[in-house]
Amino acid sequence: MEIVNNLAACLLLVSIFGCVSCDFERRMRHHHPNHHSVQDVASVRMTSPTKTNSVSGFLALSQTQYGVKLVGYIIGLTPGKHGMHVHTFGDVTTDGCTSTGSHYNPHNATHGGPPNGIDKRHVGDLGNVVADENGVALVRIFDRVISLSGPQSIANRAIVVHANEDDLTPNANPGPRLACGTILKTKKVTRYH
């Protein structure tokens, strides 16, 4: 019986790696410059501006053909929803993250949030992140309004997470700024399709 199980495991591994190998070979035969693109990427190391809380986190951003993907985590939050926004300035040196200015809003739109378009929200309105019972928010956002280059670029600005939920209305009050970090563009990445 052990021989049969070992044989089955070997066949499974051969079929998995064989398929991977075939796919890799197929891609290599069909490789030419039109099948890859250079992609802007950025990162944000979020820290608390005060000694009264221990909120921190890390976000990775990548520009796609259709928008920007943000993934990462924020820890030290109270359980529940917390507003998250791109603020105008990347200066995160002051107490309370006040040097980041207001929400990034180059089109003077009213406050809103995803999935609203550019005419019904600030460019920097990213909605809410949700912290679990341990105070950890796993961030997975895809946004079609922000960009890492061009006229709506958020590069060198700041991302701020707030104490309260953003209700995404024009009169929203997400509360004090708990943590912030500068959006730093890194080396461009080549993606193969």
CSV table of N, CA and C in Angstrom, one decimal, residues 15-152:
chain,number,residue,atom,x,y,z
A,15,SER,N,2.8,15.5,-12.7
A,15,SER,CA,1.8,16.2,-13.5
A,15,SER,C,1.8,17.7,-13.2
A,16,ILE,N,2.0,18.0,-11.9
A,16,ILE,CA,2.0,19.5,-11.5
A,16,ILE,C,3.2,20.2,-12.1
A,17,PHE,N,4.4,19.6,-11.9
A,17,PHE,CA,5.6,20.3,-12.4
A,17,PHE,C,5.7,20.2,-13.9
A,18,GLY,N,5.1,19.1,-14.5
A,18,GLY,CA,5.1,19.0,-15.9
A,18,GLY,C,4.3,20.1,-16.6
A,19,CYS,N,3.1,20.4,-16.0
A,19,CYS,CA,2.2,21.4,-16.5
A,19,CYS,C,2.9,22.8,-16.3
A,20,VAL,N,3.6,23.0,-15.2
A,20,VAL,CA,4.3,24.3,-15.0
A,20,VAL,C,5.4,24.4,-16.0
A,21,SER,N,6.1,23.3,-16.2
A,21,SER,CA,7.2,23.4,-17.2
A,21,SER,C,6.7,23.6,-18.6
A,22,CYS,N,5.6,23.0,-19.0
A,22,CYS,CA,5.0,23.2,-20.3
A,22,CYS,C,4.6,24.6,-20.5
A,23,ASP,N,3.9,25.2,-19.5
A,23,ASP,CA,3.4,26.5,-19.5
A,23,ASP,C,4.6,27.5,-19.7
A,24,PHE,N,5.7,27.3,-18.9
A,24,PHE,CA,6.9,28.1,-19.0
A,24,PHE,C,7.5,28.0,-20.4
A,25,GLU,N,7.6,26.8,-20.9
A,25,GLU,CA,8.2,26.7,-22.3
A,25,GLU,C,7.3,27.3,-23.3
A,26,ARG,N,6.0,27.2,-23.2
A,26,ARG,CA,5.1,27.9,-24.1
A,26,ARG,C,5.3,29.4,-24.1
A,27,ARG,N,5.4,29.9,-22.9
A,27,ARG,CA,5.6,31.4,-22.8
A,27,ARG,C,6.9,31.8,-23.3
A,28,MET,N,7.9,31.1,-23.1
A,28,MET,CA,9.2,31.4,-23.6
A,28,MET,C,9.3,31.4,-25.2
A,29,ARG,N,8.6,30.4,-25.8
A,29,ARG,CA,8.5,30.4,-27.2
A,29,ARG,C,7.8,31.6,-27.8
A,30,HIS,N,6.8,32.0,-27.1
A,30,HIS,CA,5.9,33.1,-27.5
A,30,HIS,C,6.3,34.5,-27.0
A,31,HIS,N,7.5,34.6,-26.5
A,31,HIS,CA,8.0,35.9,-25.9
A,31,HIS,C,8.4,36.9,-27.0
A,32,HIS,N,7.9,38.1,-26.8
A,32,HIS,CA,8.3,39.2,-27.6
A,32,HIS,C,8.0,40.5,-26.8
A,33,PRO,N,8.5,41.6,-27.2
A,33,PRO,CA,8.4,42.8,-26.4
A,33,PRO,C,6.9,43.3,-26.2
A,34,ASN,N,6.0,42.9,-27.0
A,34,ASN,CA,4.6,43.3,-26.8
A,34,ASN,C,3.9,42.6,-25.7
A,35,HIS,N,4.6,41.6,-25.0
A,35,HIS,CA,4.0,40.9,-24.0
A,35,HIS,C,4.5,41.2,-22.6
A,36,HIS,N,5.1,42.3,-22.4
A,36,HIS,CA,5.5,42.8,-21.1
A,36,HIS,C,5.3,44.3,-21.0
A,37,SER,N,5.2,44.7,-19.8
A,37,SER,CA,5.0,46.1,-19.5
A,37,SER,C,5.7,46.6,-18.3
A,38,VAL,N,6.1,47.8,-18.2
A,38,VAL,CA,6.7,48.4,-17.1
A,38,VAL,C,5.7,49.0,-16.2
A,39,GLN,N,5.8,48.7,-14.9
A,39,GLN,CA,4.7,49.0,-14.0
A,39,GLN,C,5.3,49.9,-12.8
A,40,ASP,N,4.6,51.0,-12.5
A,40,ASP,CA,5.0,51.8,-11.4
A,40,ASP,C,4.6,51.1,-10.1
A,41,VAL,N,5.5,51.1,-9.1
A,41,VAL,CA,5.2,50.6,-7.8
A,41,VAL,C,5.6,51.6,-6.7
A,42,ALA,N,5.0,51.5,-5.5
A,42,ALA,CA,5.3,52.4,-4.4
A,42,ALA,C,5.1,51.6,-3.1
A,43,SER,N,5.6,52.2,-2.0
A,43,SER,CA,5.3,51.6,-0.7
A,43,SER,C,5.1,52.7,0.3
A,44,VAL,N,4.4,52.3,1.4
A,44,VAL,CA,4.1,53.3,2.5
A,44,VAL,C,4.4,52.5,3.8
A,45,ARG,N,5.3,53.1,4.6
A,45,ARG,CA,5.5,52.6,6.0
A,45,ARG,C,4.7,53.6,6.9
A,46,MET,N,3.6,53.1,7.5
A,46,MET,CA,2.8,53.9,8.3
A,46,MET,C,3.2,53.8,9.8
A,47,THR,N,3.3,55.0,10.4
A,47,THR,CA,3.7,55.0,11.8
A,47,THR,C,2.8,56.0,12.6
A,48,SER,N,2.7,55.8,13.8
A,48,SER,CA,1.9,56.7,14.7
A,48,SER,C,2.6,58.0,14.9
A,49,PRO,N,2.0,59.1,14.8
A,49,PRO,CA,2.7,60.4,15.0
A,49,PRO,C,2.7,60.8,16.5
A,50,THR,N,2.1,60.0,17.3
A,50,THR,CA,2.1,60.4,18.8
A,50,THR,C,2.5,59.2,19.6
A,51,LYS,N,2.7,59.4,20.8
A,51,LYS,CA,3.1,58.3,21.7
A,51,LYS,C,1.8,57.7,22.4
A,52,THR,N,0.7,58.2,22.0
A,52,THR,CA,-0.6,57.8,22.7
A,52,THR,C,-1.2,56.5,22.1
A,53,ASN,N,-0.7,56.1,20.9
A,53,ASN,CA,-1.2,54.9,20.3
A,53,ASN,C,0.0,54.2,19.6
A,54,SER,N,-0.2,52.9,19.2
A,54,SER,CA,0.8,52.2,18.6
A,54,SER,C,0.4,51.7,17.2
A,55,VAL,N,-0.4,52.5,16.5
A,55,VAL,CA,-0.8,52.1,15.2
A,55,VAL,C,0.4,52.2,14.2
A,56,SER,N,0.5,51.1,13.4
A,56,SER,CA,1.6,51.1,12.4
A,56,SER,C,1.1,50.2,11.3
A,57,GLY,N,1.9,50.2,10.2
A,57,GLY,CA,1.5,49.3,9.1
A,57,GLY,C,2.4,49.5,7.9
A,58,PHE,N,2.1,48.7,6.9
A,58,PHE,CA,2.9,48.7,5.6
A,58,PHE,C,1.9,48.5,4.5
A,59,LEU,N,2.0,49.3,3.4
A,59,LEU,CA,1.2,49.2,2.2
A,59,LEU,C,2.1,49.1,1.0
A,60,ALA,N,1.8,48.2,0.1
A,60,ALA,CA,2.4,48.2,-1.2
A,60,ALA,C,1.4,48.6,-2.3
A,61,LEU,N,1.8,49.5,-3.2
A,61,LEU,CA,0.9,50.0,-4.2
A,61,LEU,C,1.5,49.6,-5.6
A,62,SER,N,0.7,49.2,-6.5
A,62,SER,CA,1.2,48.9,-7.9
A,62,SER,C,0.2,49.5,-8.9
A,63,GLN,N,0.7,50.1,-9.9
A,63,GLN,CA,-0.1,50.7,-11.0
A,63,GLN,C,-0.4,49.6,-11.9
A,64,THR,N,-1.7,49.4,-12.3
A,64,THR,CA,-2.1,48.5,-13.3
A,64,THR,C,-2.7,49.3,-14.5
A,65,GLN,N,-3.0,48.6,-15.5
A,65,GLN,CA,-3.6,49.3,-16.7
A,65,GLN,C,-4.9,50.0,-16.3
A,66,TYR,N,-5.6,49.5,-15.3
A,66,TYR,CA,-6.9,50.0,-15.0
A,66,TYR,C,-7.0,50.8,-13.7
A,67,GLY,N,-5.9,50.9,-12.9
A,67,GLY,CA,-6.0,51.6,-11.7
A,67,GLY,C,-4.8,51.2,-10.8
A,68,VAL,N,-5.0,51.5,-9.5
A,68,VAL,CA,-3.9,51.2,-8.5
A,68,VAL,C,-4.4,50.1,-7.5
A,69,LYS,N,-3.6,49.2,-7.3
A,69,LYS,CA,-3.8,48.1,-6.3
A,69,LYS,C,-3.0,48.4,-5.0
A,70,LEU,N,-3.7,48.5,-3.9
A,70,LEU,CA,-3.1,48.7,-2.6
A,70,LEU,C,-3.3,47.4,-1.8
A,71,VAL,N,-2.2,46.8,-1.2
A,71,VAL,CA,-2.3,45.7,-0.4
A,71,VAL,C,-1.4,45.9,0.8
A,72,GLY,N,-1.7,45.4,2.0
A,72,GLY,CA,-0.9,45.5,3.1
A,72,GLY,C,-1.6,45.3,4.4
A,73,TYR,N,-1.1,45.8,5.5
A,73,TYR,CA,-1.7,45.7,6.8
A,73,TYR,C,-1.5,46.9,7.6
A,74,ILE,N,-2.4,47.1,8.6
A,74,ILE,CA,-2.3,48.1,9.6
A,74,ILE,C,-2.7,47.5,10.9
A,75,ILE,N,-1.8,47.6,11.9
A,75,ILE,CA,-2.0,47.0,13.2
A,75,ILE,C,-2.2,48.1,14.3
A,76,GLY,N,-2.8,47.7,15.5
A,76,GLY,CA,-2.9,48.6,16.6
A,76,GLY,C,-4.2,49.4,16.6
A,77,LEU,N,-5.1,49.1,15.7
A,77,LEU,CA,-6.4,49.8,15.6
A,77,LEU,C,-7.4,49.2,16.6
A,78,THR,N,-8.4,50.0,16.8
A,78,THR,CA,-9.6,49.4,17.6
A,78,THR,C,-10.4,48.6,16.6
A,79,PRO,N,-11.1,47.5,17.0
A,79,PRO,CA,-11.9,46.8,16.0
A,79,PRO,C,-12.9,47.6,15.4
A,80,GLY,N,-13.2,47.4,14.1
A,80,GLY,CA,-14.2,48.1,13.3
A,80,GLY,C,-13.6,48.9,12.1
A,81,LYS,N,-14.4,49.8,11.6
A,81,LYS,CA,-14.0,50.5,10.4
A,81,LYS,C,-13.2,51.8,10.7
A,82,HIS,N,-12.3,52.1,9.8
A,82,HIS,CA,-11.4,53.3,10.0
A,82,HIS,C,-11.2,53.9,8.6
A,83,GLY,N,-11.5,55.2,8.5
A,83,GLY,CA,-11.3,55.9,7.3
A,83,GLY,C,-9.9,56.0,6.9
A,84,MET,N,-9.6,55.8,5.6
A,84,MET,CA,-8.3,55.9,5.0
A,84,MET,C,-8.3,56.8,3.8
A,85,HIS,N,-7.3,57.7,3.8
A,85,HIS,CA,-7.3,58.7,2.7
A,85,HIS,C,-5.9,59.0,2.3
A,86,VAL,N,-5.7,59.5,1.1
A,86,VAL,CA,-4.5,60.1,0.6
A,86,VAL,C,-4.6,61.6,0.9
A,87,HIS,N,-3.6,62.1,1.7
A,87,HIS,CA,-3.6,63.5,2.0
A,87,HIS,C,-2.6,64.2,1.1
A,88,THR,N,-2.8,65.5,0.9
A,88,THR,CA,-2.1,66.3,-0.1
A,88,THR,C,-0.6,66.3,0.0
A,89,PHE,N,0.0,66.4,1.2
A,89,PHE,CA,1.4,66.5,1.4
A,89,PHE,C,2.0,65.2,2.0
A,90,GLY,N,3.2,64.9,1.6
A,90,GLY,CA,4.0,63.7,2.1
A,90,GLY,C,4.7,64.0,3.3
A,91,ASP,N,4.6,65.2,3.9
A,91,ASP,CA,5.3,65.5,5.1
A,91,ASP,C,4.6,64.9,6.3
A,92,VAL,N,5.3,63.9,7.0
A,92,VAL,CA,4.6,63.2,8.1
A,92,VAL,C,5.4,63.5,9.4
A,93,THR,N,6.0,64.6,9.5
A,93,THR,CA,6.9,64.9,10.6
A,93,THR,C,6.2,65.5,11.8
A,94,THR,N,5.0,66.0,11.7
A,94,THR,CA,4.4,66.7,12.8
A,94,THR,C,3.5,65.8,13.6
A,95,ASP,N,3.3,66.2,14.9
A,95,ASP,CA,2.5,65.5,15.8
A,95,ASP,C,1.1,65.5,15.3
A,96,GLY,N,0.5,64.3,15.2
A,96,GLY,CA,-0.9,64.2,14.7
A,96,GLY,C,-1.0,64.1,13.2
A,97,CYS,N,0.0,64.0,12.5
A,97,CYS,CA,0.0,63.9,11.0
A,97,CYS,C,-0.6,65.2,10.4
A,98,THR,N,-0.7,66.3,11.1
A,98,THR,CA,-1.3,67.5,10.5
A,98,THR,C,-0.6,68.1,9.4
A,99,SER,N,0.7,67.8,9.3
A,99,SER,CA,1.5,68.4,8.1
A,99,SER,C,1.2,67.7,6.8
A,100,THR,N,0.3,66.7,6.8
A,100,THR,CA,-0.1,66.0,5.6
A,100,THR,C,-1.2,66.8,4.8
A,101,GLY,N,-1.7,67.8,5.5
A,101,GLY,CA,-2.8,68.7,4.9
A,101,GLY,C,-4.1,67.9,4.8
A,102,SER,N,-4.9,68.4,3.9
A,102,SER,CA,-6.3,67.8,3.8
A,102,SER,C,-6.2,66.7,2.8
A,103,HIS,N,-7.4,66.1,2.5
A,103,HIS,CA,-7.5,65.0,1.5
A,103,HIS,C,-7.1,65.5,0.2
A,104,TYR,N,-6.4,64.7,-0.6
A,104,TYR,CA,-5.9,65.1,-1.9
A,104,TYR,C,-7.1,65.3,-2.8
A,105,ASN,N,-7.3,66.5,-3.3
A,105,ASN,CA,-8.5,66.9,-4.0
A,105,ASN,C,-8.2,67.9,-5.1
A,106,PRO,N,-7.5,67.5,-6.2
A,106,PRO,CA,-7.1,68.4,-7.2
A,106,PRO,C,-8.3,68.9,-8.1
A,107,HIS,N,-9.5,68.3,-8.0
A,107,HIS,CA,-10.6,68.7,-8.8
A,107,HIS,C,-11.7,69.4,-8.0
A,108,ASN,N,-11.4,69.7,-6.7
A,108,ASN,CA,-12.4,70.4,-5.9
A,108,ASN,C,-13.7,69.7,-5.8
A,109,ALA,N,-13.7,68.4,-5.8
A,109,ALA,CA,-15.0,67.6,-5.7
A,109,ALA,C,-15.4,67.6,-4.2
A,110,THR,N,-16.7,67.1,-4.0
A,110,THR,CA,-17.1,66.9,-2.7
A,110,THR,C,-16.6,65.6,-2.1
A,111,HIS,N,-16.6,65.5,-0.8
A,111,HIS,CA,-16.1,64.2,-0.2
A,111,HIS,C,-17.0,63.1,-0.5
A,112,GLY,N,-16.4,61.9,-0.8
A,112,GLY,CA,-17.2,60.7,-1.0
A,112,GLY,C,-16.3,59.5,-0.8
A,113,GLY,N,-16.4,58.6,-1.7
A,113,GLY,CA,-15.6,57.4,-1.6
A,113,GLY,C,-15.8,56.4,-2.7
A,114,PRO,N,-15.0,55.4,-2.8
A,114,PRO,CA,-15.2,54.4,-3.8
A,114,PRO,C,-16.6,53.7,-3.6
A,115,PRO,N,-17.3,53.4,-4.7
A,115,PRO,CA,-16.8,53.3,-6.0
A,115,PRO,C,-17.2,54.5,-6.9
A,116,ASN,N,-17.5,55.7,-6.2
A,116,ASN,CA,-17.8,56.9,-6.9
A,116,ASN,C,-16.6,57.3,-7.8
A,117,GLY,N,-17.0,58.0,-8.9
A,117,GLY,CA,-16.0,58.5,-9.9
A,117,GLY,C,-15.4,59.8,-9.4
A,118,ILE,N,-14.5,60.3,-10.2
A,118,ILE,CA,-13.8,61.5,-9.8
A,118,ILE,C,-14.6,62.7,-9.6
A,119,ASP,N,-15.8,62.8,-10.2
A,119,ASP,CA,-16.7,63.9,-10.0
A,119,ASP,C,-17.5,63.9,-8.7
A,120,LYS,N,-17.5,62.7,-8.0
A,120,LYS,CA,-18.2,62.6,-6.7
A,120,LYS,C,-17.4,62.2,-5.5
A,121,ARG,N,-16.1,62.5,-5.6
A,121,ARG,CA,-15.2,62.2,-4.5
A,121,ARG,C,-13.9,62.9,-4.7
A,122,HIS,N,-13.2,63.1,-3.6
A,122,HIS,CA,-11.8,63.5,-3.7
A,122,HIS,C,-11.0,62.4,-4.3
A,123,VAL,N,-9.9,62.7,-5.0
A,123,VAL,CA,-9.0,61.7,-5.5
A,123,VAL,C,-8.5,60.8,-4.3
A,124,GLY,N,-8.3,61.5,-3.2
A,124,GLY,CA,-7.7,60.8,-2.0
A,124,GLY,C,-8.7,60.0,-1.2
A,125,ASP,N,-9.9,60.0,-1.5
A,125,ASP,CA,-10.9,59.2,-0.7
A,125,ASP,C,-10.9,57.7,-1.0
A,126,LEU,N,-10.3,57.0,-0.1
A,126,LEU,CA,-10.2,55.5,-0.3
A,126,LEU,C,-11.2,54.7,0.4
A,127,GLY,N,-12.1,55.3,1.2
A,127,GLY,CA,-13.1,54.5,1.9
A,127,GLY,C,-12.6,54.1,3.3
A,128,ASN,N,-12.9,52.9,3.7
A,128,ASN,CA,-12.6,52.4,5.0
A,128,ASN,C,-11.8,51.1,5.0
A,129,VAL,N,-10.9,50.9,6.0
A,129,VAL,CA,-10.3,49.6,6.2
A,129,VAL,C,-11.0,49.1,7.5
A,130,VAL,N,-11.1,47.7,7.6
A,130,VAL,CA,-11.8,47.1,8.7
A,130,VAL,C,-10.8,46.3,9.6
A,131,ALA,N,-10.7,46.7,10.8
A,131,ALA,CA,-9.8,46.0,11.8
A,131,ALA,C,-10.6,44.9,12.5
A,132,ASP,N,-9.9,43.7,12.6
A,132,ASP,CA,-10.6,42.6,13.3
A,132,ASP,C,-10.5,42.8,14.8
A,133,GLU,N,-10.9,41.7,15.5
A,133,GLU,CA,-10.9,41.8,17.0
A,133,GLU,C,-9.5,42.0,17.6
A,134,ASN,N,-8.5,41.7,16.8
A,134,ASN,CA,-7.1,41.9,17.3
A,134,ASN,C,-6.5,43.2,16.9
A,135,GLY,N,-7.3,44.1,16.2
A,135,GLY,CA,-6.9,45.4,15.8
A,135,GLY,C,-6.1,45.4,14.5
A,136,VAL,N,-6.2,44.3,13.8
A,136,VAL,CA,-5.4,44.2,12.5
A,136,VAL,C,-6.4,44.4,11.3
A,137,ALA,N,-6.0,45.3,10.4
A,137,ALA,CA,-6.7,45.5,9.2
A,137,ALA,C,-5.9,45.0,8.0
A,138,LEU,N,-6.4,44.0,7.3
A,138,LEU,CA,-5.7,43.6,6.1
A,138,LEU,C,-6.3,44.5,5.0
A,139,VAL,N,-5.4,45.2,4.3
A,139,VAL,CA,-5.8,46.1,3.3
A,139,VAL,C,-5.7,45.5,1.9
A,140,ARG,N,-6.8,45.5,1.2
A,140,ARG,CA,-6.9,45.1,-0.2
A,140,ARG,C,-7.9,46.0,-0.9
A,141,ILE,N,-7.3,47.0,-1.6
A,141,ILE,CA,-8.1,48.0,-2.3
A,141,ILE,C,-7.6,48.1,-3.7
A,142,PHE,N,-8.6,48.2,-4.6
A,142,PHE,CA,-8.3,48.5,-6.0
A,142,PHE,C,-9.1,49.7,-6.4
A,143,ASP,N,-8.4,50.8,-6.9
A,143,ASP,CA,-9.0,52.1,-7.1
A,143,ASP,C,-8.7,52.5,-8.5
A,144,ARG,N,-9.7,52.9,-9.2
A,144,ARG,CA,-9.6,53.4,-10.6
A,144,ARG,C,-9.3,54.9,-10.7
A,145,VAL,N,-9.4,55.6,-9.6
A,145,VAL,CA,-9.3,57.1,-9.6
A,145,VAL,C,-7.8,57.5,-9.4
A,146,ILE,N,-7.2,56.9,-8.4
A,146,ILE,CA,-5.8,57.3,-8.1
A,146,ILE,C,-4.8,56.7,-9.1
A,147,SER,N,-3.6,57.3,-9.1
A,147,SER,CA,-2.6,56.9,-10.1
A,147,SER,C,-1.2,57.1,-9.4
A,148,LEU,N,-0.2,56.4,-9.9
A,148,LEU,CA,1.1,56.6,-9.4
A,148,LEU,C,2.0,57.5,-10.3
A,149,SER,N,1.3,58.0,-11.4
A,149,SER,CA,2.0,58.9,-12.3
A,149,SER,C,0.9,59.8,-13.0
A,150,GLY,N,1.3,60.8,-13.6
A,150,GLY,CA,0.3,61.7,-14.3
A,150,GLY,C,-0.4,62.7,-13.4
A,151,PRO,N,-1.4,63.3,-13.9
A,151,PRO,CA,-2.1,64.4,-13.2
A,151,PRO,C,-2.8,64.1,-11.9
A,152,GLN,N,-3.1,62.8,-11.7
A,152,GLN,CA,-3.7,62.4,-10.4
A,152,GLN,C,-2.8,61.5,-9.6
